[in-house]
PDB file of C-alpha atoms in Angstrom:
ATOM      1  CA  PRO Q   1     -24.660  26.971 -22.527  1.00  0.00           C
ATOM      2  CA  LEU Q   2     -22.295  26.712 -25.468  1.00  0.00           C
ATOM      3  CA  SER Q   3     -22.552  23.349 -27.235  1.00  0.00           C
ATOM      4  CA  PHE Q   4     -20.408  21.706 -29.906  1.00  0.00           C
ATOM      5  CA  ASP Q   5     -22.472  19.185 -31.864  1.00  0.00           C
ATOM      6  CA  THR Q   6     -21.899  16.608 -34.580  1.00  0.00           C
ATOM      7  CA  ASN Q   7     -24.831  14.936 -36.344  1.00  0.00           C
ATOM      8  CA  SER Q   8     -27.206  16.869 -34.067  1.00  0.00           C
ATOM      9  CA  THR Q   9     -25.655  15.307 -30.912  1.00  0.00           C
ATOM     10  CA  ALA Q  10     -23.882  17.405 -28.254  1.00  0.00           C
ATOM     11  CA  ARG Q  11     -20.231  16.238 -28.023  1.00  0.00           C
ATOM     12  CA  MET Q  12     -18.831  19.042 -25.834  1.00  0.00           C
ATOM     13  CA  THR Q  13     -20.662  21.607 -23.724  1.00  0.00           C
ATOM     14  CA  LEU Q  14     -19.589  24.662 -21.740  1.00  0.00           C
ATOM     15  CA  ASP Q  15     -22.465  25.072 -19.289  1.00  0.00           C
ATOM     16  CA  THR Q  16     -23.652  28.264 -17.572  1.00  0.00           C
ATOM     17  CA  SER Q  17     -21.585  27.450 -14.421  1.00  0.00           C
ATOM     18  CA  GLY Q  18     -18.331  27.294 -16.410  1.00  0.00           C
ATOM     19  CA  ASN Q  19     -18.061  23.500 -16.440  1.00  0.00           C
ATOM     20  CA  LEU Q  20     -16.555  21.973 -19.597  1.00  0.00           C
ATOM     21  CA  LEU Q  21     -18.306  18.670 -20.374  1.00  0.00           C
ATOM     22  CA  VAL Q  22     -17.073  16.182 -22.984  1.00  0.00           C
ATOM     23  CA  GLY Q  23     -19.292  13.250 -23.933  1.00  0.00           C
ATOM     24  CA  LYS Q  24     -21.919  14.307 -21.392  1.00  0.00           C
ATOM     25  CA  THR Q  25     -24.368  17.164 -20.954  1.00  0.00           C
ATOM     26  CA  SER Q  26     -24.706  17.114 -17.157  1.00  0.00           C
ATOM     27  CA  THR Q  27     -22.279  17.264 -14.199  1.00  0.00           C
ATOM     28  CA  SER Q  28     -23.896  14.128 -12.791  1.00  0.00           C
ATOM     29  CA  ASN Q  29     -21.188  11.536 -11.969  1.00  0.00           C
ATOM     30  CA  ALA Q  30     -23.656   8.867 -13.050  1.00  0.00           C
ATOM     31  CA  THR Q  31     -23.311  10.101 -16.649  1.00  0.00           C
ATOM     32  CA  ASP Q  32     -20.406   8.743 -18.733  1.00  0.00           C
ATOM     33  CA  GLY Q  33     -17.921  11.339 -19.960  1.00  0.00           C
ATOM     34  CA  ILE Q  34     -15.321  13.856 -18.840  1.00  0.00           C
ATOM     35  CA  GLU Q  35     -15.864  17.030 -16.850  1.00  0.00           C
ATOM     36  CA  LEU Q  36     -13.488  19.894 -16.100  1.00  0.00           C
ATOM     37  CA  ASN Q  37     -15.528  21.845 -13.611  1.00  0.00           C
ATOM     38  CA  SER Q  38     -15.323  25.496 -12.631  1.00  0.00           C
ATOM     39  CA  THR Q  39     -13.433  24.673  -9.394  1.00  0.00           C
ATOM     40  CA  GLY Q  40     -10.583  23.003 -11.346  1.00  0.00           C
ATOM     41  CA  GLN Q  41     -11.563  19.401 -10.660  1.00  0.00           C
ATOM     42  CA  PHE Q  42     -11.158  16.841 -13.429  1.00  0.00           C
ATOM     43  CA  VAL Q  43     -13.846  14.145 -13.245  1.00  0.00           C
ATOM     44  CA  ALA Q  44     -13.941  11.161 -15.585  1.00  0.00           C
ATOM     45  CA  SER Q  45     -16.863   8.756 -15.333  1.00  0.00           C
ATOM     46  CA  PHE Q  46     -17.085   5.546 -17.330  1.00  0.00           C
ATOM     47  CA  THR Q  47     -19.405   2.590 -16.929  1.00  0.00           C
ATOM     48  CA  ASP Q  48     -17.441  -0.251 -18.529  1.00  0.00           C
ATOM     49  CA  ASN Q  49     -14.098   1.222 -19.612  1.00  0.00           C
ATOM     50  CA  THR Q  50     -10.646   1.659 -18.072  1.00  0.00           C
ATOM     51  CA  HIS Q  51      -9.058   5.071 -17.535  1.00  0.00           C
ATOM     52  CA  ILE Q  52      -5.884   5.249 -19.623  1.00  0.00           C
ATOM     53  CA  LEU Q  53      -2.890   7.523 -19.053  1.00  0.00           C
ATOM     54  CA  ASN Q  54      -0.176   6.917 -21.642  1.00  0.00           C
ATOM     55  CA  ARG Q  55       3.416   8.191 -21.823  1.00  0.00           C
ATOM     56  CA  ASN Q  56       4.657   7.974 -25.404  1.00  0.00           C
ATOM     57  CA  ASN Q  57       8.395   8.414 -24.813  1.00  0.00           C
ATOM     58  CA  THR Q  58      11.050   7.393 -22.227  1.00  0.00           C
ATOM     59  CA  ASP Q  59      10.318   6.061 -18.751  1.00  0.00           C
ATOM     60  CA  GLY Q  60       9.350   8.449 -15.979  1.00  0.00           C
ATOM     61  CA  ALA Q  61       6.303   9.926 -14.299  1.00  0.00           C
ATOM     62  CA  ILE Q  62       2.929   9.320 -15.946  1.00  0.00           C
ATOM     63  CA  LEU Q  63       0.855  10.874 -13.173  1.00  0.00           C
ATOM     64  CA  SER Q  64       2.370  13.364 -10.712  1.00  0.00           C
ATOM     65  CA  PHE Q  65       0.928  14.427  -7.352  1.00  0.00           C
ATOM     66  CA  LEU Q  66       1.539  17.994  -6.209  1.00  0.00           C
ATOM     67  CA  LYS Q  67       0.687  19.885  -3.036  1.00  0.00           C
ATOM     68  CA  ALA Q  68       0.959  23.682  -3.135  1.00  0.00           C
ATOM     69  CA  GLY Q  69       2.991  23.396  -6.336  1.00  0.00           C
ATOM     70  CA  SER Q  70       5.592  20.930  -4.956  1.00  0.00           C
ATOM     71  CA  THR Q  71       5.748  17.322  -6.171  1.00  0.00           C
ATOM     72  CA  VAL Q  72       4.956  14.826  -3.393  1.00  0.00           C
ATOM     73  CA  GLY Q  73       4.882  11.706  -5.546  1.00  0.00           C
ATOM     74  CA  SER Q  74       4.216  10.129  -8.893  1.00  0.00           C
ATOM     75  CA  ILE Q  75       3.151   6.953 -10.646  1.00  0.00           C
ATOM     76  CA  GLY Q  76       5.132   5.973 -13.706  1.00  0.00           C
ATOM     77  CA  SER Q  77       7.574   3.461 -15.116  1.00  0.00           C
ATOM     78  CA  ASN Q  78      11.168   2.778 -14.089  1.00  0.00           C
ATOM     79  CA  ALA Q  79      14.375   3.305 -16.059  1.00  0.00           C
ATOM     80  CA  SER Q  80      14.715  -0.396 -16.936  1.00  0.00           C
ATOM     81  CA  GLY Q  81      11.549  -0.122 -19.003  1.00  0.00           C
ATOM     82  CA  GLY Q  82       7.980  -0.914 -18.318  1.00  0.00           C
ATOM     83  CA  SER Q  83       7.768  -1.826 -14.611  1.00  0.00           C
ATOM     84  CA  ALA Q  84       5.243   0.239 -12.679  1.00  0.00           C
ATOM     85  CA  VAL Q  85       6.712   2.504 -10.002  1.00  0.00           C
ATOM     86  CA  LEU Q  86       5.053   4.440  -7.178  1.00  0.00           C
ATOM     87  CA  ASP Q  87       7.566   7.149  -6.293  1.00  0.00           C
ATOM     88  CA  LEU Q  88       7.294   9.306  -3.172  1.00  0.00           C
ATOM     89  CA  THR Q  89       9.513  12.238  -2.239  1.00  0.00           C
ATOM     90  CA  ALA Q  90      12.242  11.622   0.378  1.00  0.00           C
ATOM     91  CA  SER Q  91      10.221  13.228   3.157  1.00  0.00           C
ATOM     92  CA  ALA Q  92       6.936  11.564   2.245  1.00  0.00           C
ATOM     93  CA  ILE Q  93       5.157   8.603   3.738  1.00  0.00           C
ATOM     94  CA  MET Q  94       2.735   6.246   2.070  1.00  0.00           C
ATOM     95  CA  ARG Q  95      -0.356   5.361   4.041  1.00  0.00           C
ATOM     96  CA  MET Q  96      -3.116   2.862   3.395  1.00  0.00           C
ATOM     97  CA  VAL Q  97      -6.281   4.169   5.001  1.00  0.00           C
ATOM     98  CA  VAL Q  98      -9.552   2.315   5.461  1.00  0.00           C
ATOM     99  CA  SER Q  99     -12.896   3.661   6.643  1.00  0.00           C
ATOM    100  CA  VAL Q 100     -11.841   7.226   5.706  1.00  0.00           C
ATOM    101  CA  THR Q 101      -9.706   7.872   8.818  1.00  0.00           C
ATOM    102  CA  SER Q 102      -8.390   4.512  10.068  1.00  0.00           C
ATOM    103  CA  GLU Q 103      -4.765   3.936   9.004  1.00  0.00           C
ATOM    104  CA  ALA Q 104      -4.034   0.242   8.358  1.00  0.00           C
ATOM    105  CA  MET Q 105      -0.431   0.426   7.094  1.00  0.00           C
ATOM    106  CA  ARG Q 106       2.363   2.963   6.627  1.00  0.00           C
ATOM    107  CA  ILE Q 107       5.628   2.910   4.644  1.00  0.00           C
ATOM    108  CA  LEU Q 108       8.223   5.507   5.614  1.00  0.00           C
ATOM    109  CA  ALA Q 109      10.789   7.011   3.249  1.00  0.00           C
ATOM    110  CA  ASN Q 110      13.535   4.966   4.988  1.00  0.00           C
ATOM    111  CA  GLY Q 111      11.754   1.726   4.003  1.00  0.00           C
ATOM    112  CA  ASN Q 112      10.285   0.901   7.420  1.00  0.00           C
ATOM    113  CA  ILE Q 113       6.818  -0.635   7.197  1.00  0.00           C
ATOM    114  CA  GLY Q 114       4.316  -0.325  10.009  1.00  0.00           C
ATOM    115  CA  ILE Q 115       1.142  -2.348  10.420  1.00  0.00           C
ATOM    116  CA  GLY Q 116      -0.938  -1.176  13.350  1.00  0.00           C
ATOM    117  CA  THR Q 117       1.567   1.626  14.090  1.00  0.00           C
ATOM    118  CA  THR Q 118       2.162   5.053  12.565  1.00  0.00           C
ATOM    119  CA  SER Q 119       5.828   5.153  13.654  1.00  0.00           C
ATOM    120  CA  PRO Q 120       7.551   1.914  12.573  1.00  0.00           C
ATOM    121  CA  SER Q 121      11.057   1.702  14.077  1.00  0.00           C
ATOM    122  CA  GLU Q 122      12.175  -1.405  12.131  1.00  0.00           C
ATOM    123  CA  LYS Q 123      11.936  -2.656   8.528  1.00  0.00           C
ATOM    124  CA  LEU Q 124       8.748  -4.491   9.591  1.00  0.00           C
ATOM    125  CA  HIS Q 125       7.019  -3.287  12.757  1.00  0.00           C
ATOM    126  CA  VAL Q 126       3.723  -4.966  13.599  1.00  0.00           C
ATOM    127  CA  ILE Q 127       1.423  -4.183  16.504  1.00  0.00           C
ATOM    128  CA  GLY Q 128      -0.697  -7.306  16.867  1.00  0.00           C
ATOM    129  CA  ASN Q 129      -0.383 -10.960  15.948  1.00  0.00           C
ATOM    130  CA  ILE Q 130       1.419 -12.310  12.884  1.00  0.00           C
ATOM    131  CA  LYS Q 131       0.347 -15.515  11.167  1.00  0.00           C
ATOM    132  CA  THR Q 132       2.447 -17.330   8.580  1.00  0.00           C
ATOM    133  CA  SER Q 133       2.064 -20.635   6.796  1.00  0.00           C
ATOM    134  CA  GLY Q 134       5.839 -20.759   6.195  1.00  0.00           C
ATOM    135  CA  GLY Q 135       8.888 -20.102   8.306  1.00  0.00           C
ATOM    136  CA  VAL Q 136      10.434 -16.931   9.636  1.00  0.00           C
ATOM    137  CA  LYS Q 137      14.154 -16.349   8.946  1.00  0.00           C
ATOM    138  CA  VAL Q 138      16.105 -14.523  11.627  1.00  0.00           C
ATOM    139  CA  GLY Q 139      19.705 -13.325  11.590  1.00  0.00           C
ATOM    140  CA  ASP Q 140      22.476 -13.234   9.005  1.00  0.00           C
ATOM    141  CA  SER Q 141      24.685 -15.893   7.409  1.00  0.00           C
ATOM    142  CA  SER Q 142      27.021 -16.342  10.403  1.00  0.00           C
ATOM    143  CA  ALA Q 143      27.116 -19.685  12.213  1.00  0.00           C
ATOM    144  CA  ASP Q 144      25.800 -18.068  15.407  1.00  0.00           C
ATOM    145  CA  ALA Q 145      22.628 -16.682  13.833  1.00  0.00           C
ATOM    146  CA  LEU Q 146      19.301 -18.457  14.096  1.00  0.00           C
ATOM    147  CA  HIS Q 147      18.505 -18.941  10.448  1.00  0.00           C
ATOM    148  CA  PHE Q 148      15.085 -20.476  10.572  1.00  0.00           C
ATOM    149  CA  PHE Q 149      12.167 -20.988  12.880  1.00  0.00           C
ATOM    150  CA  GLY Q 150       9.989 -23.802  11.625  1.00  0.00           C
ATOM    151  CA  ILE Q 151       7.343 -22.958  14.208  1.00  0.00           C
ATOM    152  CA  LEU Q 152       7.196 -20.355  16.918  1.00  0.00           C
ATOM    153  CA  LYS Q 153       3.847 -20.733  18.568  1.00  0.00           C
ATOM    154  CA  GLN Q 154       2.167 -19.985  21.816  1.00  0.00           C
ATOM    155  CA  GLY Q 155       0.118 -23.068  22.469  1.00  0.00           C
ATOM    156  CA  SER Q 156      -3.078 -23.439  24.398  1.00  0.00           C
ATOM    157  CA  GLY Q 157      -2.595 -22.978  28.130  1.00  0.00           C
ATOM    158  CA  SER Q 158       0.745 -21.612  29.272  1.00  0.00           C
ATOM    159  CA  GLY Q 159       3.182 -23.521  27.042  1.00  0.00           C
ATOM    160  CA  THR Q 160       5.318 -22.380  24.125  1.00  0.00           C
ATOM    161  CA  THR Q 161       6.739 -24.772  21.526  1.00  0.00           C
ATOM    162  CA  VAL Q 162       9.778 -23.800  19.460  1.00  0.00           C
ATOM    163  CA  ILE Q 163      11.527 -25.642  16.642  1.00  0.00           C
ATOM    164  CA  ASP Q 164      15.006 -24.137  16.302  1.00  0.00           C
ATOM    165  CA  SER Q 165      17.309 -23.895  13.274  1.00  0.00           C
ATOM    166  CA  SER Q 166      18.554 -27.463  13.869  1.00  0.00           C
ATOM    167  CA  ARG Q 167      14.965 -28.671  14.050  1.00  0.00           C
ATOM    168  CA  ASN Q 168      15.279 -29.445  17.742  1.00  0.00           C
ATOM    169  CA  LEU Q 169      11.927 -29.391  19.517  1.00  0.00           C
ATOM    170  CA  THR Q 170      11.887 -27.401  22.729  1.00  0.00           C
ATOM    171  CA  ASN Q 171       8.813 -27.305  24.930  1.00  0.00           C
ATOM    172  CA  ILE Q 172       8.879 -24.548  27.511  1.00  0.00           C
ATOM    173  CA  GLY Q 173       6.222 -24.649  30.209  1.00  0.00           C
ATOM    174  CA  THR Q 174       5.806 -21.104  31.529  1.00  0.00           C
ATOM    175  CA  ILE Q 175       7.807 -17.909  31.152  1.00  0.00           C
ATOM    176  CA  SER Q 176       6.974 -15.122  33.585  1.00  0.00           C
ATOM    177  CA  SER Q 177       8.994 -12.262  35.062  1.00  0.00           C
ATOM    178  CA  GLY Q 178      12.187 -13.592  33.478  1.00  0.00           C
ATOM    179  CA  ALA Q 179      11.894 -17.065  35.076  1.00  0.00           C
ATOM    180  CA  ILE Q 180      11.445 -20.283  33.092  1.00  0.00           C
ATOM    181  CA  THR Q 181       9.548 -23.193  34.625  1.00  0.00           C
ATOM    182  CA  SER Q 182       8.885 -26.545  33.013  1.00  0.00           C
ATOM    183  CA  SER Q 183       6.975 -29.670  33.885  1.00  0.00           C
ATOM    184  CA  GLY Q 184       9.794 -31.656  32.194  1.00  0.00           C
ATOM    185  CA  THR Q 185      13.579 -31.535  32.051  1.00  0.00           C
ATOM    186  CA  ILE Q 186      15.452 -28.418  30.936  1.00  0.00           C
ATOM    187  CA  THR Q 187      18.864 -29.081  29.393  1.00  0.00           C
ATOM    188  CA  THR Q 188      21.312 -26.307  28.503  1.00  0.00           C
ATOM    189  CA  SER Q 189      24.803 -26.267  27.095  1.00  0.00           C
ATOM    190  CA  GLY Q 190      27.358 -23.495  26.739  1.00  0.00           C
TER     191      GLY Q 190
END
């Protein structure tokens, strides 16, 4: 190995396998320091410090991701100065994967977000139950739109309770095959 020392301590080493080691003398990831190994991987291992990537001039990409020489995304700062930005190419998707292969969430380039689905067809597409401690706003600003659900809940048994935008309480007994049945009175208008 070729070693660069100061005060009799190795500071940088080029080992017999072609790995360039800075601040460490072994390729062990348990050892603090930086490694540029012979396969082109950059490995930085630190016990108590933060990895720092700094861009000293205008906003833009700080870290770029490439596949076969083409940029697929970057992390940087936006043009208004200082806000962090995760930027993906127009054809890219962003996935959040857990347990190595299980996809939990996906964001498409068109802005659609899928939870429990890999092909979200709406701005928020969820396969499974949704729980909220607040309300859910539905519709636009027109008088005909339902602006706010205070509660939309399937209760225990077969009932469903809805509080509409006017805060009217509606208790529906059973809905099946398009029919509505109720143990009370159903009143409609319009």
